[in-house]
Amino acid sequence: MSETQLKEDLAKVIEEMEQKCQENPDSIMAHHHLALVYRKAGRHNDAIRELKRCLEIDEQSAEAYINLGAVYFELGKLDEALQANKMALLYAVNPAQAHTNIGLIMQQKGEQDKAIDAYTKATHHDPNLAFAWVNLASAQIMAGNFAEALAAAKKAVELDPDFPMTHNNLAVAYYYSRDFQSAKNSIAEASRRGYPVDPNFIKAVNEER
């Protein structure tokens, strides 16, 4: 599908969803779906408006808070993103996603210890959430905790071997654990699955014996 066709399709969906919101102004589902389409179209301010409308309808909508946090994160508004996800923690039945998002925000802020804490909480709430494990591995690497990083990276690959990033992060963890052959094998697997492995990292691994 061409970019022009995609834009035309999104515009049509937006028009239809806007009409539904006009017909059902108190439908949280209609406003939420419109917000998601706005976000996909890059209309972040419109998405924020619709998500806030969702929260006017239901101030305890964890999903609305999580998506609001995601939009703020994309805009680089980390404090607002953090606040939205903290609100999601108050109402989510399973707060694993909110904790994972908080981990991403803390990593972006360069606060690795807080990121590790958030990701660890996410894995406690949902041990099968591969995205939390792969990011926990990344944060542990940044913090210099290589044994913990390797354990987290292995868990991520176990849970979602089709996710290319898991193999890349496992390669990095193996590298810092000085298991260079395993690092090479994981690089090959990440590349095979389409992950753009950093050429400088590949060079560094290949230079090791």
Short mmCIF file of C-alpha atoms in Angstrom, two decimals:
data_model
loop_
_atom_site.label_atom_id
_atom_site.label_comp_id
_atom_site.label_asym_id
_atom_site.label_seq_id
_atom_site.Cartn_x
_atom_site.Cartn_y
_atom_site.Cartn_z
CA MET A 1 0.00 0.00 0.00
CA SER A 2 1.37 3.40 -1.01
CA GLU A 3 1.80 6.22 1.51
CA THR A 4 -0.84 8.23 -0.36
CA GLN A 5 -3.34 5.38 -0.16
CA LEU A 6 -2.60 4.91 3.54
CA LYS A 7 -3.26 8.59 4.22
CA GLU A 8 -6.49 8.44 2.28
CA ASP A 9 -7.63 5.36 4.19
CA LEU A 10 -6.77 6.97 7.54
CA ALA A 11 -8.64 10.12 6.57
CA LYS A 12 -11.70 8.05 5.75
CA VAL A 13 -11.52 6.14 9.04
CA ILE A 14 -11.06 9.40 10.97
CA GLU A 15 -14.11 10.89 9.28
CA GLU A 16 -16.17 7.82 10.19
CA MET A 17 -14.94 7.79 13.79
CA GLU A 18 -15.55 11.52 14.21
CA GLN A 19 -19.11 10.96 13.06
CA LYS A 20 -19.56 8.18 15.62
CA CYS A 21 -18.27 10.46 18.38
CA GLN A 22 -20.75 13.15 17.36
CA GLU A 23 -23.57 10.62 17.42
CA ASN A 24 -22.40 9.06 20.71
CA PRO A 25 -20.66 11.85 22.64
CA ASP A 26 -20.52 9.80 25.85
CA SER A 27 -19.13 6.63 24.29
CA ILE A 28 -15.67 6.07 25.72
CA MET A 29 -15.04 3.36 23.11
CA ALA A 30 -15.77 5.74 20.23
CA HIS A 31 -13.50 8.47 21.60
CA HIS A 32 -10.76 5.95 22.40
CA HIS A 33 -10.80 4.46 18.91
CA LEU A 34 -10.70 7.95 17.40
CA ALA A 35 -7.73 8.82 19.59
CA LEU A 36 -5.83 5.75 18.39
CA VAL A 37 -6.48 6.60 14.75
CA TYR A 38 -5.41 10.22 15.35
CA ARG A 39 -2.20 8.91 16.89
CA LYS A 40 -1.55 6.64 13.92
CA ALA A 41 -2.08 9.63 11.63
CA GLY A 42 0.43 11.68 13.62
CA ARG A 43 -2.23 14.02 14.96
CA HIS A 44 -0.97 13.87 18.52
CA ASN A 45 -2.77 16.91 19.90
CA ASP A 46 -6.09 15.58 18.62
CA ALA A 47 -5.30 12.20 20.15
CA ILE A 48 -4.58 13.86 23.50
CA ARG A 49 -7.88 15.73 23.34
CA GLU A 50 -9.83 12.55 22.68
CA LEU A 51 -8.05 10.59 25.42
CA LYS A 52 -8.77 13.36 27.88
CA ARG A 53 -12.40 13.17 26.78
CA CYS A 54 -12.29 9.46 27.62
CA LEU A 55 -11.09 10.35 31.10
CA GLU A 56 -13.89 12.86 31.49
CA ILE A 57 -16.30 10.02 30.78
CA ASP A 58 -14.45 7.52 32.98
CA GLU A 59 -11.74 8.93 35.21
CA GLN A 60 -10.62 5.39 36.09
CA SER A 61 -9.86 4.23 32.52
CA ALA A 62 -6.40 2.71 32.83
CA GLU A 63 -6.24 2.10 29.08
CA ALA A 64 -6.86 5.78 28.34
CA TYR A 65 -4.10 6.79 30.77
CA ILE A 66 -1.67 4.28 29.19
CA ASN A 67 -2.36 5.54 25.67
CA LEU A 68 -2.20 9.15 26.83
CA GLY A 69 1.21 8.39 28.31
CA ALA A 70 2.30 6.81 25.03
CA VAL A 71 1.36 9.93 23.06
CA TYR A 72 3.18 12.18 25.51
CA PHE A 73 6.23 9.89 25.30
CA GLU A 74 6.25 10.18 21.52
CA LEU A 75 6.16 13.96 21.88
CA GLY A 76 9.11 13.87 24.29
CA LYS A 77 6.94 15.10 27.18
CA LEU A 78 8.40 12.67 29.68
CA ASP A 79 6.99 14.21 32.86
CA GLU A 80 3.46 14.15 31.45
CA ALA A 81 3.98 10.59 30.21
CA LEU A 82 5.19 9.53 33.65
CA GLN A 83 2.21 11.09 35.38
CA ALA A 84 -0.24 9.40 33.00
CA ASN A 85 1.29 5.99 33.62
CA LYS A 86 1.31 6.54 37.38
CA MET A 87 -2.41 7.22 37.14
CA ALA A 88 -2.80 3.99 35.15
CA LEU A 89 -1.18 2.12 38.03
CA LEU A 90 -4.04 3.21 40.28
CA TYR A 91 -6.72 1.61 38.12
CA ALA A 92 -5.18 -1.14 35.98
CA VAL A 93 -6.21 -4.70 36.78
CA ASN A 94 -2.76 -5.78 35.63
CA PRO A 95 -0.30 -2.88 35.87
CA ALA A 96 2.51 -4.65 33.95
CA GLN A 97 2.20 -2.40 30.88
CA ALA A 98 2.18 0.78 32.94
CA HIS A 99 5.30 -0.35 34.85
CA THR A 100 7.00 -1.18 31.53
CA ASN A 101 6.17 2.26 30.17
CA ILE A 102 7.53 3.88 33.33
CA GLY A 103 10.72 1.89 32.78
CA LEU A 104 11.04 3.28 29.25
CA ILE A 105 10.55 6.81 30.57
CA MET A 106 13.18 6.32 33.29
CA GLN A 107 15.63 4.96 30.72
CA GLN A 108 15.00 7.99 28.53
CA LYS A 109 15.73 10.16 31.55
CA GLY A 110 18.97 8.22 32.15
CA GLU A 111 17.78 6.87 35.51
CA GLN A 112 18.70 3.21 35.07
CA ASP A 113 18.05 2.10 38.67
CA LYS A 114 14.47 3.39 38.51
CA ALA A 115 14.06 1.78 35.10
CA ILE A 116 15.25 -1.56 36.47
CA ASP A 117 12.82 -1.26 39.38
CA ALA A 118 9.91 -0.53 37.03
CA TYR A 119 10.73 -3.35 34.61
CA THR A 120 11.19 -5.78 37.49
CA LYS A 121 7.75 -4.88 38.82
CA ALA A 122 6.34 -5.42 35.34
CA THR A 123 7.82 -8.93 35.15
CA HIS A 124 6.39 -9.74 38.59
CA HIS A 125 2.90 -8.75 37.46
CA ASP A 126 3.24 -10.49 34.09
CA PRO A 127 6.15 -12.96 33.90
CA ASN A 128 5.35 -13.65 30.24
CA LEU A 129 5.70 -10.04 29.05
CA ALA A 130 8.72 -10.37 26.78
CA PHE A 131 8.93 -6.63 26.10
CA ALA A 132 9.51 -6.01 29.82
CA TRP A 133 12.28 -8.61 29.96
CA VAL A 134 14.07 -7.31 26.85
CA ASN A 135 14.04 -3.78 28.22
CA LEU A 136 15.10 -5.00 31.65
CA ALA A 137 18.12 -6.55 29.95
CA SER A 138 18.91 -3.22 28.29
CA ALA A 139 18.65 -1.30 31.57
CA GLN A 140 20.80 -3.86 33.39
CA ILE A 141 23.46 -3.54 30.69
CA MET A 142 23.44 0.26 31.04
CA ALA A 143 23.79 -0.14 34.81
CA GLY A 144 26.71 -2.54 34.42
CA ASN A 145 24.83 -5.52 35.86
CA PHE A 146 25.88 -8.00 33.19
CA ALA A 147 24.91 -11.28 34.89
CA GLU A 148 21.41 -9.92 35.54
CA ALA A 149 21.26 -8.57 31.99
CA LEU A 150 22.14 -11.98 30.54
CA ALA A 151 19.46 -13.71 32.60
CA ALA A 152 16.81 -11.18 31.52
CA ALA A 153 17.85 -11.35 27.86
CA LYS A 154 17.68 -15.15 27.86
CA LYS A 155 14.20 -14.97 29.37
CA ALA A 156 13.09 -12.53 26.66
CA VAL A 157 14.30 -14.85 23.89
CA GLU A 158 12.61 -17.80 25.57
CA LEU A 159 9.29 -15.95 25.69
CA ASP A 160 9.39 -14.39 22.22
CA PRO A 161 12.07 -15.87 19.95
CA ASP A 162 10.45 -14.21 16.92
CA PHE A 163 11.07 -10.70 18.31
CA PRO A 164 14.38 -9.63 16.70
CA MET A 165 15.30 -7.18 19.46
CA THR A 166 15.49 -10.01 22.00
CA HIS A 167 18.36 -11.58 20.06
CA ASN A 168 20.17 -8.26 19.72
CA ASN A 169 20.00 -7.57 23.45
CA LEU A 170 21.08 -11.13 24.17
CA ALA A 171 24.09 -10.57 21.92
CA VAL A 172 25.01 -7.43 23.88
CA ALA A 173 24.62 -9.26 27.18
CA TYR A 174 26.81 -12.11 25.94
CA TYR A 175 29.42 -9.60 24.78
CA TYR A 176 29.70 -7.96 28.19
CA SER A 177 29.77 -11.41 29.78
CA ARG A 178 32.75 -12.10 27.48
CA ASP A 179 31.04 -14.99 25.71
CA PHE A 180 31.96 -13.72 22.26
CA GLN A 181 30.98 -16.78 20.22
CA SER A 182 27.48 -16.72 21.71
CA ALA A 183 27.34 -12.99 21.00
CA LYS A 184 28.19 -13.68 17.34
CA ASN A 185 25.51 -16.35 17.14
CA SER A 186 22.89 -13.99 18.58
CA ILE A 187 23.95 -11.21 16.22
CA ALA A 188 23.46 -13.59 13.31
CA GLU A 189 20.00 -14.52 14.60
CA ALA A 190 19.00 -10.89 15.15
CA SER A 191 20.18 -9.97 11.65
CA ARG A 192 18.41 -12.97 10.12
CA ARG A 193 15.18 -11.76 11.69
CA GLY A 194 15.65 -8.26 10.31
CA TYR A 195 17.07 -6.35 13.28
CA PRO A 196 19.47 -3.52 12.26
CA VAL A 197 22.39 -4.51 14.48
CA ASP A 198 24.81 -1.65 15.11
CA PRO A 199 27.81 -2.12 12.73
CA ASN A 200 30.17 -0.80 15.41
CA PHE A 201 28.92 -3.47 17.79
CA ILE A 202 29.41 -6.18 15.16
CA LYS A 203 32.97 -4.91 14.60
CA ALA A 204 33.70 -4.91 18.33
CA VAL A 205 32.50 -8.50 18.70
CA ASN A 206 34.43 -9.71 15.66
CA GLU A 207 37.63 -8.16 16.99
CA GLU A 208 37.43 -10.31 20.12
CA ARG A 209 38.94 -13.79 20.23
#
